[in-house]
Amino acid sequence: GLKKKEVHVLCLGLDNSGKTTIINKLKPSNAQTQDIVPTIGFSIEKFKTSSLSFTVFDMSGQGRYRNLWEHYYKEGQAIIFVIDSSDKLRMVVAKEELDTLLNHPDIKHRRLPILFFANKMDLRDAISSVKVSQLLSLENIKDKPWHICASDALKGEGLQEGVDWLQDQMQ
Ligand code: GTP
Ligand code: MG
């Protein structure tokens, strides 16, 4: 059959934001795992969409592992950045990590698409995706295409919309 174009994507964001849960839900159901544990270091995952074959570097968001992220920036052709929309206390930490990422020399001058998931929308404490984008000052990202989707990774809601957008950006 026709070979799909292969793309490398980095999945970033604070620990407990739902990165691994999201990537797991994007796999075919027979390849999904039931018990998701905090990622140690990183994990390489694969899933396909209608026209692309994704290789995802699912990075650990724990503070002690965040210094690993930058070693993979050169390889990444797009970024999925996940936010726990119910974690108001750490929204400022998420913004700091995003700003550090955007200012990194291996990211700064590249027109990488960035897909944001405002995740955990099912929780009562969750703030809207509009509010998340305001708190992260996403309107200041002028040199990269970006998109934010509200998601509930447990139910899989909002994930397809995001991945459809990403696929369009990477054709
Ligand atoms: P690290 O690997 O430590 O960086 O964390 P992670 O971002 O990969 O988070 P992970 O996918 O391990 O999810 C952390 C916890 O949040 C798990 O208990 C998930 O079940 C839960 N979780 C993930 N997405 C959602 C969601 O949309 N809603 C709710 N309520 N819980 C979620
Ligand atoms: Mg993880």
CSV table of C-alpha atoms and ligand atoms in Angstrom, one decimal:
chain,number,residue,atom,x,y,z
A,1,GLY,CA,0.0,0.0,0.0
A,2,LEU,CA,0.9,3.7,0.0
A,3,LYS,CA,3.4,4.6,2.6
A,4,LYS,CA,2.3,7.4,4.9
A,5,LYS,CA,4.5,10.4,5.4
A,6,GLU,CA,6.4,10.0,8.7
A,7,VAL,CA,6.5,12.9,11.2
A,8,HIS,CA,8.1,13.4,14.5
A,9,VAL,CA,6.2,15.2,17.3
A,10,LEU,CA,7.2,16.1,20.8
A,11,CYS,CA,4.6,15.8,23.5
A,12,LEU,CA,5.4,18.3,26.3
A,13,GLY,CA,3.7,19.8,29.4
A,14,LEU,CA,3.9,19.5,33.1
A,15,ASP,CA,3.6,16.1,34.9
A,16,ASN,CA,0.1,14.9,35.5
A,17,SER,CA,-1.3,17.1,32.6
A,18,GLY,CA,-2.4,14.0,30.7
A,19,LYS,CA,0.2,13.6,27.9
A,20,THR,CA,0.5,9.9,28.1
A,21,THR,CA,-3.3,9.4,28.4
A,22,ILE,CA,-3.8,11.5,25.3
A,23,ILE,CA,-1.2,9.7,23.2
A,24,ASN,CA,-2.6,6.4,24.4
A,25,LYS,CA,-6.1,7.3,23.3
A,26,LEU,CA,-4.8,8.2,19.8
A,27,LYS,CA,-3.7,4.6,19.2
A,28,PRO,CA,-5.9,1.9,17.8
A,29,SER,CA,-8.0,0.4,20.7
A,30,ASN,CA,-6.2,-2.9,20.5
A,31,ALA,CA,-2.8,-1.1,21.1
A,32,GLN,CA,-4.0,1.0,24.0
A,33,THR,CA,-2.9,0.2,27.6
A,34,GLN,CA,-5.2,0.3,30.5
A,35,ASP,CA,-2.9,1.4,33.3
A,36,ILE,CA,-1.0,4.6,32.7
A,37,VAL,CA,1.8,5.5,35.1
A,38,PRO,CA,3.9,8.6,35.3
A,39,THR,CA,6.5,8.6,32.5
A,40,ILE,CA,10.1,8.1,33.5
A,41,GLY,CA,12.4,10.0,31.1
A,42,PHE,CA,10.4,9.6,27.9
A,43,SER,CA,8.7,7.0,25.8
A,44,ILE,CA,8.5,6.7,22.0
A,45,GLU,CA,5.0,6.0,20.8
A,46,LYS,CA,3.4,5.7,17.3
A,47,PHE,CA,0.0,6.3,15.9
A,48,LYS,CA,-1.4,6.9,12.4
A,49,THR,CA,-3.9,9.3,11.0
A,50,SER,CA,-5.5,9.2,7.5
A,51,SER,CA,-2.4,10.6,5.8
A,52,LEU,CA,0.4,10.6,8.4
A,53,SER,CA,2.4,8.2,10.5
A,54,PHE,CA,3.3,9.9,13.8
A,55,THR,CA,6.2,9.1,16.0
A,56,VAL,CA,5.7,10.9,19.3
A,57,PHE,CA,8.3,11.6,22.0
A,58,ASP,CA,6.1,11.4,25.1
A,59,MET,CA,8.3,13.3,27.5
A,60,SER,CA,8.0,13.1,31.3
A,61,GLY,CA,6.8,16.4,32.7
A,62,GLN,CA,8.3,15.9,36.2
A,63,GLY,CA,10.7,18.7,37.2
A,64,ARG,CA,13.7,16.5,37.4
A,65,TYR,CA,13.2,15.3,33.8
A,66,ARG,CA,12.3,18.5,32.1
A,67,ASN,CA,15.9,19.2,31.2
A,68,LEU,CA,15.6,16.2,28.8
A,69,TRP,CA,13.1,18.0,26.6
A,70,GLU,CA,15.6,20.2,24.8
A,71,HIS,CA,17.7,17.3,23.6
A,72,TYR,CA,14.8,16.4,21.3
A,73,TYR,CA,13.9,19.8,20.0
A,74,LYS,CA,15.9,19.5,16.8
A,75,GLU,CA,14.1,16.3,15.8
A,76,GLY,CA,10.6,17.6,16.5
A,77,GLN,CA,8.6,18.8,13.5
A,78,ALA,CA,5.7,19.8,15.7
A,79,ILE,CA,4.8,20.1,19.4
A,80,ILE,CA,1.8,18.9,21.3
A,81,PHE,CA,1.7,20.9,24.6
A,82,VAL,CA,-0.7,19.6,27.2
A,83,ILE,CA,-2.2,21.7,30.1
A,84,ASP,CA,-4.2,20.4,33.1
A,85,SER,CA,-7.0,23.0,32.9
A,86,SER,CA,-7.9,22.3,36.5
A,87,ASP,CA,-4.4,23.0,38.0
A,88,LYS,CA,-4.7,26.8,38.5
A,89,LEU,CA,-1.8,26.8,41.0
A,90,ARG,CA,0.7,25.5,38.4
A,91,MET,CA,-0.6,27.4,35.4
A,92,VAL,CA,2.2,29.9,36.0
A,93,VAL,CA,4.7,27.0,35.9
A,94,ALA,CA,3.2,25.8,32.7
A,95,LYS,CA,3.6,29.3,31.2
A,96,GLU,CA,7.3,29.4,32.4
A,97,GLU,CA,8.0,26.1,30.7
A,98,LEU,CA,6.2,27.2,27.5
A,99,ASP,CA,8.2,30.5,27.4
A,100,THR,CA,11.5,28.7,27.9
A,101,LEU,CA,10.6,26.3,25.1
A,102,LEU,CA,9.6,29.1,22.7
A,103,ASN,CA,12.8,31.0,23.4
A,104,HIS,CA,15.1,28.0,22.9
A,105,PRO,CA,17.5,28.4,20.0
A,106,ASP,CA,16.4,25.1,18.5
A,107,ILE,CA,12.7,26.2,18.5
A,108,LYS,CA,12.8,30.0,18.3
A,109,HIS,CA,13.2,30.6,14.6
A,110,ARG,CA,11.4,27.6,13.3
A,111,ARG,CA,7.8,27.6,12.0
A,112,LEU,CA,6.8,24.6,14.1
A,113,PRO,CA,3.1,24.0,14.5
A,114,ILE,CA,2.0,23.8,18.2
A,115,LEU,CA,-1.1,22.0,19.2
A,116,PHE,CA,-2.3,22.9,22.8
A,117,PHE,CA,-4.7,20.6,24.7
A,118,ALA,CA,-6.5,22.3,27.5
A,119,ASN,CA,-7.1,18.9,29.1
A,120,LYS,CA,-9.2,17.6,32.0
A,121,MET,CA,-12.2,19.7,30.9
A,122,ASP,CA,-14.4,17.1,32.7
A,123,LEU,CA,-13.2,18.3,36.1
A,124,ARG,CA,-15.4,20.8,37.9
A,125,ASP,CA,-12.4,23.1,38.6
A,126,ALA,CA,-11.4,23.3,35.0
A,127,ILE,CA,-11.1,26.7,33.4
A,128,SER,CA,-12.1,27.3,29.8
A,129,SER,CA,-9.7,26.9,26.9
A,130,VAL,CA,-10.1,30.6,26.2
A,131,LYS,CA,-9.0,31.3,29.8
A,132,VAL,CA,-6.1,28.9,29.4
A,133,SER,CA,-4.9,30.6,26.3
A,134,GLN,CA,-5.1,34.0,28.0
A,135,LEU,CA,-3.1,32.8,31.0
A,136,LEU,CA,-0.4,31.3,28.7
A,137,SER,CA,-0.4,34.5,26.5
A,138,LEU,CA,-0.8,32.4,23.4
A,139,GLU,CA,-1.8,35.4,21.4
A,140,ASN,CA,1.9,36.5,21.6
A,141,ILE,CA,2.9,33.5,19.5
A,142,LYS,CA,3.1,35.2,16.1
A,143,ASP,CA,5.7,33.1,14.2
A,144,LYS,CA,4.3,29.7,14.5
A,145,PRO,CA,0.9,28.2,13.7
A,146,TRP,CA,-0.9,27.2,16.9
A,147,HIS,CA,-4.3,25.9,17.9
A,148,ILE,CA,-5.9,25.1,21.3
A,149,CYS,CA,-8.5,22.4,21.9
A,150,ALA,CA,-10.4,21.6,25.0
A,151,SER,CA,-10.1,17.9,25.8
A,152,ASP,CA,-11.1,15.2,28.1
A,153,ALA,CA,-8.5,12.5,27.5
A,154,LEU,CA,-10.3,10.0,29.7
A,155,LYS,CA,-13.3,10.0,27.3
A,156,GLY,CA,-11.2,10.9,24.3
A,157,GLU,CA,-13.2,14.1,23.6
A,158,GLY,CA,-11.5,16.9,21.7
A,159,LEU,CA,-8.5,14.8,20.6
A,160,GLN,CA,-9.6,14.2,17.0
A,161,GLU,CA,-10.2,17.9,16.4
A,162,GLY,CA,-6.7,18.6,17.5
A,163,VAL,CA,-5.0,15.9,15.5
A,164,ASP,CA,-7.0,16.8,12.4
A,165,TRP,CA,-5.6,20.4,12.7
A,166,LEU,CA,-2.1,19.0,13.2
A,167,GLN,CA,-2.3,16.8,10.2
A,168,ASP,CA,-3.4,19.7,8.1
A,169,GLN,CA,-0.4,21.7,9.2
A,170,MET,CA,2.0,18.9,8.4
A,171,GLN,CA,0.8,17.6,5.0
B,1,GTP,P1,4.0,12.6,33.3
B,1,GTP,O1,4.2,11.4,32.5
B,1,GTP,O2,4.3,12.5,34.8
B,1,GTP,O3,4.6,13.9,32.7
B,1,GTP,O4,2.3,12.9,33.3
B,1,GTP,P2,1.4,12.9,32.0
B,1,GTP,O5,1.2,14.3,31.5
B,1,GTP,O6,1.8,11.9,31.0
B,1,GTP,O7,0.0,12.5,32.7
B,1,GTP,P3,-0.8,11.1,32.6
B,1,GTP,O8,-1.3,10.8,31.2
B,1,GTP,O9,0.0,10.1,33.2
B,1,GTP,O10,-2.1,11.4,33.5
B,1,GTP,C1,-2.0,11.9,34.8
B,1,GTP,C2,-3.3,11.6,35.5
B,1,GTP,O11,-4.3,12.4,35.0
B,1,GTP,C3,-3.8,10.1,35.3
B,1,GTP,O12,-4.4,9.7,36.6
B,1,GTP,C4,-4.9,10.3,34.3
B,1,GTP,O13,-5.9,9.3,34.4
B,1,GTP,C5,-5.4,11.6,34.6
B,1,GTP,N1,-6.1,12.3,33.4
B,1,GTP,C6,-5.5,12.4,32.2
B,1,GTP,N2,-6.3,13.1,31.3
B,1,GTP,C7,-7.4,13.4,32.1
B,1,GTP,C8,-8.7,14.1,31.8
B,1,GTP,O14,-8.9,14.6,30.7
B,1,GTP,N3,-9.6,14.2,32.8
B,1,GTP,C9,-9.3,13.6,34.0
B,1,GTP,N4,-10.3,13.8,35.0
B,1,GTP,N5,-8.2,13.0,34.3
B,1,GTP,C10,-7.3,12.9,33.4
B,2,MG,MG,3.4,10.6,30.9
